[in-house]
């Protein structure tokens, strides 16, 4: 009777863990999709940076699948399935650890290189290419202009023919093309703050939170591995007594 009670306790704990594990997978999947939609324009500018959102989407999908397998393994009480579940948790632990470290490196990498990358994107802006469209989206979404301020566009070849890009305008209905050719007039028409500081504020406010959550979720896998191995050994040691 006592053995059955202990088995039920082990199963209940692992089942609760597996459910929470599955929920974290859904959360990581959601964060990954959110990051892909929100950070996508910045990743397209910094093409060589780590694509953390895609890593989160892959990891989240893997966790959701393994979480369901864990629930099935616990309900069936199969030792080999529980051992396989522990192996899955180990794989997820390693994947999340890589994702966490990649996210940390990505955070530092962007801060260190974005100034150079964005300056280059402004200098090569033509209003049509992928990076030029990304620059426009950054300026629209963050209400910014240029790298450090709107005057950075004066040194861009695009400025000679077209002036400051329309994506810098505060009010699109009050921003004529001729106004954008004159820096003095444009000062009252475009956003004053540069995109570099806006971008750094955005990253500081969002990426750090995502990395912190990912680290917490990562090391929670150690609990699941321990519970799964203990339940597997317990069932194998007392399988006849539990019948």
Backbone as a ProteinNet text record, in pm:
[ID]
protein_1_A
[PRIMARY]
XXXXXXXXXXXXXXXXXXXXXXXXXXXXXXXXXXXXXXXXXXXXXXXXXXXXXXXXXXXXXXXXXXXXXXXXXXXXXXXXXXXXXXXXXXXXXXXXXXXXXXXXXXXXXXXXXXXXXXXXXXXXXXXXXXXXXXXXXXXXXXXXXXXXXXXXXXXXXXXXXXXXXXXXXXXXXXXXXXXXXXXXXXXXXXXXXXXXXXXXXXXXXXXXXXXXXXXXXXXXXXXXXXXXXXXXXXXXXXXXXXX
[TERTIARY]
82.7	0	86.8	191	281.2	354.8	391.7	463.7	375	248.4	155.8	135.6	129.1	111.9	231.6	353.3	473.9	477	432.7	429.4	332.5	217.5	119.1	175.5	248	309.4	410.9	497	596.8	529.3	425.8	356.6	288.1	226.8	157.9	255.7	370.5	471.3	523.5	554.2	609.4	504.2	378.6	271	250.4	255.5	244.3	361.6	481.4	599.5	585.1	539.4	526.4	426.6	320.5	221.2	281.6	353.6	420.1	524.9	595.3	696.4	632.8	515.4	441.9	401.4	355.8	316.1	434.6	553.8	672.5	706.4	681.1	703.9	614.3	487.9	393.3	437.7	486.5	531.9	654	751.8	871	834.9	739.3	693.8	631.3	551.5	488.1	593.3	692.6	798.3	879.5	905.2	980.5	907.9	777.2	697.5	691.8	671.6	670.6	804.4	914.3	1047.1	1072.1	1022	1040.4	968.7	847.6	770.2	825	871.1	915.5	1060.3	1148.4	1290.8	1333.3	1237.1	1271.7	1339.7	1293.1	1351.3	1494.9	1524.5	1660	1752.5	1697.6	1777.4	1810.4	1719.4	1745.2	1856.5	1872.2	1982	2111.9	2110.3	2228.6	2223.3	2245.4	2224.9	2309	2428.6	2517.4	2496.1	2395.9	2371.9	2294.6	2297.4	2229	2078.5	2008.4	1863.3	1797.5	1797.6	1745.3	1596.6	1509.9	1367.9	1345.5	1420.9	1405.5	1447.7	1553.2	1596.6	1487.2	1421.9	1314.1	1194.4	1161.5	1049.5	1077.7	1199.8	1236.7	1236.3	1291.6	1296.3	1156.5	1071.4	934.5	855.2	870.8	802.1	848.9	979.2	1035	981.4	972.5	923.9	776.9	695.3	553.4	537.8	616.4	609.5	656.9	769.7	824.7	737.6	674.5	585.8	468.1	410.8	300.6	348.1	467.5	524.2	544.4	589.1	611.3	483.5	375.3	246.1	201.1	221.6	185.4	271.9	402.5	495.3	458.3	418.9	382.3	252.7	154.8	25.2	38.7	123.7	143.9	237	319.5	411.8	514.9	559.4	655.6	798.2	881.2	1019.1	1100.1	1089.3	1169.9	1124.7	991.5	941.3	986.5	991.9	1037.5	1186	1264.1	1406.5	1425.1	1342	1347.7	1306.2	1208	1163.5	1276.8	1350.2	1465	1570.3	1590.1	1684	1636.1	1505.7	1448.3	1471.4	1451.7	1471.8	1617.6	1708.5	1850.4	1877.7	1817.6	1834.7	1777.8	1660.1	1598.3	1684.9	1740.8	1827.5	1946.3	2009.1	2124.2	2083.4	1966.6	1918.8	1887.5	1822.5	1788.7	1914.1	2011.5	2136.5	2206.1	2207.3	2265.7	2187.7	2052.3	1969	1992.6	2007.8	2031.2	2164.5	2268.4	2401	2401	2332.3	2322.9	2251.5	2143.6	2070.3	2156.2	2237.4	2326.1	2430.7	2487.8	2586.3	2522.5	2399.8	2327.5	2305.1	2267.5	2242	2365.8	2480.9	2606.2	2654.2	2632.5	2677.6	2607.4	2475.8	2398.9	2442.3	2461.2	2502.8	2638.6	2727.3	2862.6	2869.8	2784.1	2800.3	2689.6	2579.4	2467	2500.4	2582.9	2619.4	2685.5	2780.7	2850	2755.7	2675.2	2584.4	2479.9	2421.7	2315.9	2371.7	2491.3	2557	2579.8	2623.8	2645.8	2514.2	2406.1	2275.5	2224.4	2249.2	2208.2	2288.4	2418	2504.2	2469.6	2419.9	2387	2236.2	2163.4	2017.3	1979.4	1883.7	1835.2	1682.9	1617.5	1471.1	1401.7	1477.7	1413.2	1462.1	1589.7	1643.1	1589.2	1621.8	1574.2	1621.9	1751.4	1804.9	1748.3	1723.3	1664.4	1522.2	1448.4	1313.1	1316.9	1419.1	1434.7	1463.4	1546.8	1576.3	1447.6	1365	1237.8	1148.3	1142	1057.6	1107	1240	1297	1257.1	1271.2	1240.6	1091.8	1008.1	863.6	826.4	869.3	825.4	881.1	1004.1	1066.8	1060.5	996.5	984.1	1120.4	1215.1	1351.4	1397.5	1517.4	1568.1	1720.3	1781	1926.4	1986.3	2117.8	2188	2185.7	2247.2	2245.5	2142.1	2114.5	2006.2	1982.3	1886.3	1844.8	1954.9	2053.3	2157.3	2251.6	2248.1	2332.9	2299.6	2175.2	2135.3	2204.7	2260.4	2326	2444.2	2510.3	2628.4	2591.5	2462.8	2419.4	2398.6	2442.4	2418.8	2270.7	2185	2040.4	1992.1	2053.3	2010.3	2025.4	2128.8	2155.3	2039.3	1975.1	1866.5	1727.2	1714.5	1580.1	1560.6	1668.5	1656.2	1645	1597.7	1580.1	1463.8	1475.2	1364.7	1234.8	1124.1	992.7	959.6	1026.5	999.7	1041.9	1116.3	1158.4	1052	952.6	855	771.7	748.6	660.6	515.2	478.8	342.5	350.8	308.7	323.2	247.4	138.8	60.6	124	222.7	290.9	441.3	476.6	617.5	641.6	654.4	671.7	813.9	832.4	965.5	1066.8	1022.2	1115.8	1162.3	1076.4	1114.9	1227.1	1226.3	1323.6	1460.4	1469.9	1598.9	1673.6	1602.6	1659.6	1665.5	1787.3	1802.8	1740.2	1745.1	1688.8	1537.1	1472.1	1326.6	1290	1370.2	1342.6	1347.7	1423	1436	1302	1206.8	1073.9	976.1	1018.7	928.5	957	1081.2	1119.5	1146.6	1154	1187.1	1330.6	1353.8	1485.9	1579.8	1528.2	1614.1	1665	1792.7	1852.5	1805.5	1816.9	1766.5	1857.6	1984.7	2075.7	2031.4	2006.4	1963.4	1827	1738	1605.7	1618.2	1704.4	1725.1	1783.6	1879.9	1942	1841.2	1756.4	1652	1555.9	1521.1	1428.6	1488.7	1614	1680.4	1696.5	1735.4	1754.2	1623.9	1512.9	1383.8	1319.6	1362.7	1294.9	1385.2	1503	1588.6	1634.9	1668	1714.4	1610.3	1482.4	1373.6	1361.5	1366.8	1355.1	1467.7	1590.7	1705.3	1691.5	1645.8	1627.7	1526	1412	1308.6	1363	1439.7	1494.4	1592.2	1673.9	1767.4	1692.2	1585.4	1506.3	1443	1383.7	1320.6	1424.2	1543	1648.4	1684.3	1712.9	1759.8	1646.9	1520.9	1410.4	1405.6	1472	1473.2	1545.4	1638.9	1712.5	1618.8	1514.5	1415.8	1340.5	1297.7	1224	1307.2	1433.3	1521.4	1535.2	1551.4	1565.9	1439.5	1323.9	1196.8	1171.7	1199.9	1176	1263.6	1391.9	1483.3	1444.9	1406.7	1367.2	1241.3	1142.3	1018.7	1045.9	1131.4	1165.6	1231.5	1328.3	1396.1	1300.2	1211.8	1115.9	1021.1	971.3	879.4	949.2	1072.1	1146.2	1178.4	1205.6	1240.8	1119.4	1001.3	882.2	768.6	800.9	696.3	607.5	661.5	580.8	494.7	547.2	472.7	357.7	371.3	268.7	154.1	172.5	69.2	-41.7
-120.3	0	126.3	123.3	236.9	259.1	148.7	157.6	220.1	179.3	236.3	385.1	421.1	562.6	644.6	591.9	662	674.6	565.7	568.8	676.6	686.6	788.7	928.7	946.5	1078.1	1115.5	1017.3	1041.6	1078.5	1001.5	1025.3	1161.5	1196.9	1326.1	1441.2	1433.3	1538.6	1550.7	1436.8	1440	1483.9	1445.4	1487	1638	1692.1	1837.4	1908.2	1851.1	1909.9	1908.3	1794.8	1781.7	1882	1906.3	2004.3	2144.2	2179.3	2309.6	2320.6	2210	2203.3	2234.1	2175.9	2198.9	2346.1	2403.5	2545.4	2635.6	2603.6	2685	2677.3	2560.4	2547.3	2640.7	2647.4	2738.3	2883.3	2916.7	3053.4	3088.3	2995.6	3021	3033.8	2952.3	2959.5	3096.4	3143.1	3274.5	3386.1	3376.5	3477.5	3477.5	3356.5	3345.2	3410.9	3384.6	3445.3	3596.4	3640.4	3783.8	3847.5	3780.1	3831.6	3838.3	3737.9	3735	3853	3881.1	3991.2	4126.5	4134.4	4262.6	4294	4193.7	4215.4	4186.4	4142.3	4101.7	4209.8	4333.6	4442.8	4471.2	4452.3	4476.1	4362.8	4240.3	4125.4	4133.6	4193	4204.9	4305.6	4405	4500.7	4435	4372.3	4303.2	4158.5	4137.1	4007	3895.9	3927.7	3825	3796.2	3860.9	3838.7	3708.9	3658.9	3535.5	3555.5	3463.8	3473.8	3407.8	3479.2	3425	3387.6	3470.5	3432.2	3296.3	3265.3	3135.1	3021.5	3045.7	2945.9	2922.6	3030	3018.1	2944.3	2970.3	2901	2752	2717	2575.5	2507.5	2575.4	2519.1	2504.2	2604.9	2599.3	2485.9	2466.2	2356.1	2221.6	2209.6	2086.3	2059.1	2162.6	2146.3	2103.5	2163.9	2127.7	1979.4	1932.4	1791.1	1698.7	1732.2	1647.7	1652.9	1766.9	1777.6	1683.5	1673.5	1579.3	1435.7	1405.6	1271.4	1239.1	1337.8	1316.4	1282.1	1350.8	1321.5	1178.7	1136.4	999.8	897.9	926.8	836.1	818.2	926.2	919.3	841.1	869.1	799.7	650.1	610	467.7	402.3	479.1	423.6	331.1	362.9	279.1	325.1	237.2	276.2	323.7	251.9	290.7	424.5	452.6	581.6	694.9	665	764.7	796.2	692.4	714	794.6	763.2	838.6	984	1002.2	1137.9	1215.7	1147.6	1212.6	1252.6	1167.2	1199.1	1320.1	1324.9	1439.9	1569.1	1560.1	1676.6	1723.7	1627	1661.1	1736	1688.9	1754.6	1896.6	1910.1	2042.7	2134.7	2078.5	2155.6	2212.1	2126.7	2170.5	2274.1	2251	2344.6	2480.8	2479.4	2605.9	2677.2	2598.5	2658.3	2730.6	2665.8	2728.3	2854.3	2845.1	2959.9	3076	3044.9	3148.4	3218.4	3138.8	3195.7	3275.8	3221.3	3293	3426.1	3424.8	3547.4	3650.1	3604.4	3694.6	3754	3667.7	3715	3809	3776.6	3860.4	3999.9	4002.3	4128.8	4217.5	4158.6	4234	4267.5	4172.3	4191.1	4309.3	4317.1	4426.1	4560.6	4565.9	4691.4	4737.5	4640.3	4674.4	4709.4	4647.2	4661.9	4740.4	4767.8	4831.4	4969.7	5045.4	5179.5	5173.5	5082	5066.7	5013.2	4913	4849.8	4949.2	5024.9	5118.4	5236.4	5282.4	5389.1	5344.5	5221.5	5165.9	5155.7	5116.7	5104.1	5240.3	5343.8	5479.7	5528.5	5503	5546.8	5476.5	5353.5	5276.8	5272.7	5358.7	5362.7	5405.2	5331.6	5369	5372.6	5341.5	5347.2	5224.6	5124.9	5009.7	4874.2	4859.4	4729.7	4684	4559	4500.3	4579.2	4614.3	4689.8	4831.2	4889.7	5023.4	5020	4916.9	4901.8	4878.4	4806	4782.8	4914.2	5000.5	5132.1	5213.7	5209.5	5281.8	5230.1	5099	5040.5	5078.1	5081.5	5122.6	5266.8	5354.4	5495.9	5518.7	5440.5	5450.9	5401.2	5279.8	5214.7	5279.1	5332.9	5392.8	5545.6	5601.9	5748.2	5814.9	5771.6	5824.8	5863.3	5920.3	5961.8	5963	5894.4	5889.5	5799.5	5807.8	5724.3	5790.4	5908.5	5983	6095.4	6149.8	6247.1	6262.2	6346.5	6358.2	6412.5	6486.4	6546.2	6442.2	6318	6212.2	6185.3	6216.5	6189.9	6282.9	6392.7	6488.6	6426.6	6329.6	6266.1	6143.8	6113.2	5997.7	6036.4	5951.9	5981.6	6000	5934.3	5943.8	6087.1	6158.1	6293.4	6390.9	6372.5	6464.3	6468.6	6355.1	6347	6353.1	6300.4	6285	6353.8	6395.7	6454.6	6347	6386.4	6291.5	6197.7	6068.1	5975	6016.4	5986.8	6024.3	5952.6	5842.3	5765.2	5840.5	5951.3	6033.3	6133.2	6154.3	6260.4	6236.9	6345.3	6338.9	6324.1	6402.4	6402.4	6390.7	6278.9	6252.8	6354	6407	6503.5	6642.6	6664.5	6793.7	6773.9	6707	6675.3	6664.6	6778.3	6782.1	6742.7	6684.9	6645.4	6759.3	6882.3	6994.9	7033.4	7009.6	7037.2	6944.9	6822.8	6722.8	6744.5	6836	6868.3	6975.8	7044.4	7155.4	7116.4	7103.6	7058.3	7155.3	7284.2	7383.6	7368.8	7352.6	7334.3	7196.1	7096.9	6958.5	6940.7	7026.1	7015.2	7024	7095.8	7109.7	7003.9	6925.8	6829.3	6683.4	6655.7	6516	6490.9	6362.4	6324	6361.5	6415.2	6466	6357.1	6261.4	6163.7	6058.5	6020.6	5920.1	5779.3	5689.8	5553.1	5466.1	5501.7	5419.8	5416.9	5532.1	5537.1	5472.5	5492	5429.5	5277.1	5230	5086.2	5028	5095.3	5046	5043.6	5144.4	5146.9	5030	5003.9	4894	4759.4	4736.9	4611.1	4591.9	4698.6	4690.1	4654.8	4707.1	4685.7	4552.5	4482.4	4359.3	4235.9	4247.8	4130.1	4075.3	4164.3	4118.9	4035.5	4074.6	4000.5	3861.2	3854.4	3725.7	3630.6	3682.6	3599.6	3549	3636	3596.7	3486.1	3497.8	3393.9	3262.9	3271.7	3151.9	3079.2	3152.6	3090.8	3016.6	3077.7	3013.9	2884.7	2891.5	2773.4	2664.3	2705	2608.6	2519.7	2580.8	2503.7	2430.3	2460.2	2383.5	2241.7	2222.1	2088.4	1987.4	2033.8	1943.6	1875.5	1947.6	1889.3	1776.9	1803.8	1702.5	1578.8	1596.3	1480.8	1395	1461.2	1389.7	1312.1	1375.4	1309.1	1190.8	1210.2	1104.6	982.6	1004.9	893.4	822.7	899.7	840.2	755	804.6	728.4	601.7	611.1	493.9	385.9	424.7	328.6	271.4	355	310.5	205.1	231	135.3	3.4	8.8	-113.9	-192.6	-122.4	-190.6	-250	-194.1	-240.5	-279.2	-316.7	-343.8	-460.7	-560.1	-674.3	-637.7	-556.5	-518.3	-423.7	-350.3	-254.5	-321.2	-445.1	-516.7	-564.8
0	0	0	83.7	92.2	-39.4	-105.5	-233.3	-340.7	-343.8	-441.1	-415.6	-287.5	-252.3	-300.2	-279.8	-324.5	-476.7	-543.4	-690.1	-738.8	-671.5	-709.3	-686.6	-577.1	-548.7	-655.4	-691.5	-795.6	-927.6	-963.1	-1089.7	-1090.9	-977.3	-969.3	-986.8	-917.5	-928.8	-1071.3	-1132.9	-1268	-1369.2	-1344.9	-1435	-1427.8	-1305.2	-1288.6	-1355.4	-1337.2	-1399.7	-1552.1	-1607.2	-1752.3	-1807.8	-1730.5	-1775.5	-1775.8	-1668.5	-1661.7	-1771.9	-1796.7	-1902.3	-2036.9	-2060.9	-2185.6	-2196.4	-2085.7	-2083.8	-2117.6	-2061.9	-2091.8	-2240.5	-2301.3	-2444.8	-2524.3	-2483.5	-2549.6	-2532.3	-2411.3	-2382.8	-2468.7	-2475.1	-2556.7	-2704.6	-2748.5	-2887.5	-2915.4	-2819.5	-2833.4	-2835.1	-2743.6	-2737.9	-2867.1	-2921.2	-3046.1	-3162.5	-3172.5	-3280.5	-3262	-3135.4	-3106.3	-3143	-3105.7	-3137	-3286.2	-3359	-3504.5	-3569	-3520.4	-3576.9	-3533.7	-3407	-3352.6	-3387.8	-3376.4	-3400.2	-3543.7	-3625.6	-3761.3	-3842.5	-3827.5	-3905.6	-3862.4	-3733.3	-3685.3	-3727.9	-3728.5	-3771.2	-3920	-3998.9	-4142.5	-4170.4	-4081.7	-4096.3	-4052.7	-3933.9	-3881.8	-3928.1	-4055.7	-4117.9	-4056.3	-4006.8	-3953.8	-3805.7	-3742.4	-3600.6	-3578.2	-3454.2	-3420.3	-3426.9	-3493.8	-3507.3	-3386.7	-3274.2	-3149.1	-3159.1	-3220.8	-3229.7	-3295.1	-3400.2	-3466	-3373.4	-3294.3	-3196.6	-3093	-3049.1	-2950.6	-3008.3	-3133.8	-3198.7	-3208.3	-3250.6	-3260	-3124.7	-3023.3	-2888.9	-2831.2	-2851.3	-2800.7	-2862.2	-2993	-3062	-3007.3	-2983	-2929	-2788.7	-2706.2	-2569	-2567.6	-2653.6	-2661.1	-2695.7	-2793	-2834.4	-2722.5	-2661	-2554.9	-2429.3	-2403.3	-2287.5	-2298.8	-2419.1	-2441.9	-2425.2	-2476.9	-2460.8	-2313	-2235.4	-2092.5	-2019.2	-2053.5	-1990.4	-2020.8	-2146.5	-2185.6	-2112.3	-2101.9	-2034.2	-1886.9	-1821.7	-1680	-1661.4	-1745.2	-1734.1	-1757.8	-1850.2	-1878.4	-1778.3	-1711	-1611.3	-1672.4	-1794.6	-1864.7	-1833	-1773.7	-1739.4	-1859.3	-1975.4	-2090.6	-2148.6	-2141	-2188.6	-2096.2	-1966.4	-1870.4	-1890.2	-1920.1	-1947.4	-2075.5	-2175.2	-2300.7	-2278.2	-2191.2	-2156.4	-2089.4	-1999.7	-1934	-2037.4	-2139.7	-2246.5	-2326.3	-2353.6	-2423.6	-2344.8	-2212.2	-2126.8	-2131.1	-2138.7	-2149.3	-2279.6	-2388.5	-2518	-2514.5	-2450.8	-2439.7	-2353.9	-2244.6	-2157	-2235.4	-2316.5	-2395.4	-2500.3	-2564.1	-2666.5	-2604.8	-2487.6	-2421.7	-2370.6	-2326.3	-2280.3	-2395.2	-2512.5	-2631.9	-2669.7	-2660.9	-2694.6	-2598.4	-2468.9	-2368.4	-2392.4	-2416.5	-2441.8	-2571.7	-2674.4	-2802.4	-2784	-2702	-2675.6	-2605.2	-2509.9	-2437.1	-2530.9	-2616.2	-2713.3	-2814.9	-2855.8	-2950.7	-2891.6	-2764.2	-2696	-2696.5	-2661.6	-2658.5	-2799.3	-2889.7	-3028.3	-3093.9	-3073.8	-3133.3	-3076.2	-2944.5	-2882.5	-2935.5	-2959.3	-3002.8	-3151.4	-3231.4	-3376.4	-3446.4	-3376.5	-3446.4	-3498.8	-3425.4	-3470.5	-3608.1	-3624.4	-3751.9	-3859.6	-3821	-3917.3	-3967.8	-3874.8	-3914.7	-3994.1	-3957.4	-4033.7	-4177.2	-4193.9	-4327.7	-4405.4	-4334.2	-4399.4	-4445.8	-4366.7	-4404.7	-4525.7	-4524.9	-4635.2	-4767.2	-4758.2	-4878.8	-4905.5	-4839.1	-4854.4	-4996.1	-5056.4	-5190	-5197.6	-5086.1	-5080.5	-5133.8	-5183	-5246.6	-5192.7	-5165.4	-5123.7	-4988.6	-4953.8	-4828.6	-4707.4	-4707.3	-4594	-4589.5	-4706.2	-4709.3	-4654.4	-4688.7	-4635.3	-4484.5	-4438.4	-4295.2	-4222.2	-4285.5	-4226.7	-4215.5	-4320.9	-4317.2	-4204.2	-4189.2	-4084.5	-3945.7	-3928.5	-3799.4	-3770.2	-3869.9	-3849.7	-3826	-3893.8	-3871.7	-3731.3	-3699.2	-3575.6	-3449.5	-3457	-3338.8	-3338.8	-3441.7	-3451.9	-3436.7	-3518.5	-3512.7	-3653.3	-3662.8	-3793.9	-3792.4	-3889.3	-3897.5	-3790.6	-3776.5	-3679.2	-3541.3	-3531.8	-3405	-3408.5	-3529.7	-3549.5	-3700.3	-3737.5	-3877.8	-3969.7	-3913.9	-3998.4	-4058.5	-4007.8	-4063	-4209.9	-4249.9	-4387.8	-4487.9	-4439.6	-4529.6	-4602.2	-4541.3	-4602.3	-4686.4	-4693.4	-4772	-4918.2	-5012.9	-5155.2	-5188	-5113	-5137.7	-5115.7	-5021.3	-4985.6	-5102.5	-5185.1	-5296.9	-5395.3	-5418	-5515.8	-5452.5	-5332.3	-5274.5	-5139.5	-5075.9	-4943.3	-4835.3	-4720.2	-4609.5	-4642.4	-4614.6	-4642.8	-4574.6	-4639.5	-4588.9	-4457.9	-4431.5	-4308.6	-4183.2	-4200.2	-4086.2	-4043.2	-4125.5	-4100.7	-3975.5	-3901.8	-3784.9	-3828.6	-3929.4	-3982.2	-4133.9	-4188.1	-4332.4	-4417.3	-4365.7	-4443.9	-4445	-4356.1	-4349.2	-4365.6	-4475.3	-4497.7	-4648.6	-4715.3	-4860.1	-4899.6	-5018.5	-5065.8	-5065.6	-5101.7	-5104	-4962.8	-4864.3	-4725.5	-4680.7	-4733.3	-4691.6	-4755.1	-4851.5	-4912.6	-4834.1	-4747.8	-4671.1	-4524	-4471	-4332.2	-4232.6	-4263.3	-4172.2	-4162	-4278.2	-4280.5	-4227.7	-4265.4	-4224.9	-4073.6	-4005.5	-3859.5	-3788.6	-3850.4	-3789.7	-3840.4	-3938.1	-4001.9	-3964.2	-3926.4	-3902.2	-3753.6	-3718.2	-3580.9	-3550.2	-3432.9	-3396.6	-3345.3	-3273.1	-3206.9	-3306.2	-3291.4	-3378.2	-3345.8	-3444.1	-3427.8	-3340.2	-3330.2	-3250.1	-3103.9	-3044.1	-2904.3	-2885	-2981	-2974	-2975.9	-3064.8	-3078.3	-2950.4	-2891.5	-2768.2	-2653.7	-2644.6	-2541.7	-2559.3	-2686.1	-2714.8	-2675.6	-2712.9	-2681.4	-2530.9	-2461.2	-2316.1	-2246.4	-2299.9	-2235.5	-2265.8	-2370.5	-2411.5	-2413.2	-2473.7	-2488.7	-2354.3	-2260	-2129	-2057.1	-2068.9	-2005.3	-2066.6	-2199.5	-2269.4	-2228.3	-2221.9	-2184.5	-2041	-1951	-1811.7	-1796.4	-1865.9	-1861.5	-1916.7	-2024.6	-2087.9	-1995.2	-1921.4	-1827.1	-1715.8	-1663.6	-1557.4	-1607.3	-1727.3	-1786.6	-1812.5	-1857.6	-1890	-1771.1	-1657.9	-1543.4	-1470.5	-1505.7	-1449	-1507.1	-1623.3	-1684	-1596	-1512.9	-1424.6	-1326	-1282.5	-1190.3	-1260	-1383.5	-1458.9	-1485.2	-1519.9	-1544.6	-1419	-1305.4	-1178.6	-1143.9	-1156.4	-1125.9	-1218.6	-1346.7	-1444.9	-1418.4	-1389.3	-1360.1	-1230.7	-1130.3	-1001.9	-1017.1	-1090.3	-1110.4	-1189.9	-1291.8	-1372.2	-1286.7	-1203.9	-1116.3	-1012.3	-961	-859.2	-915.9	-1037.8	-1101.3	-1128.9	-1178.7	-1208.8	-1081.9	-972.7	-847.2	-777.6	-800.5	-728.5	-822	-944.2	-1041.6	-999.5	-932	-890.5	-769.3	-681.1	-561.3	-595.5	-708.4	-747.6	-822	-862.6	-939.5	-848.2
[MASK]
+++++++++++++++++++++++++++++++++++++++++++++++++++++++++++++++++++++++++++++++++++++++++++++++++++++++++++++++++++++++++++++++++++++++++++++++++++++++++++++++++++++++++++++++++++++++++++++++++++++++++++++++++++++++++++++++++++++++++++++++++++

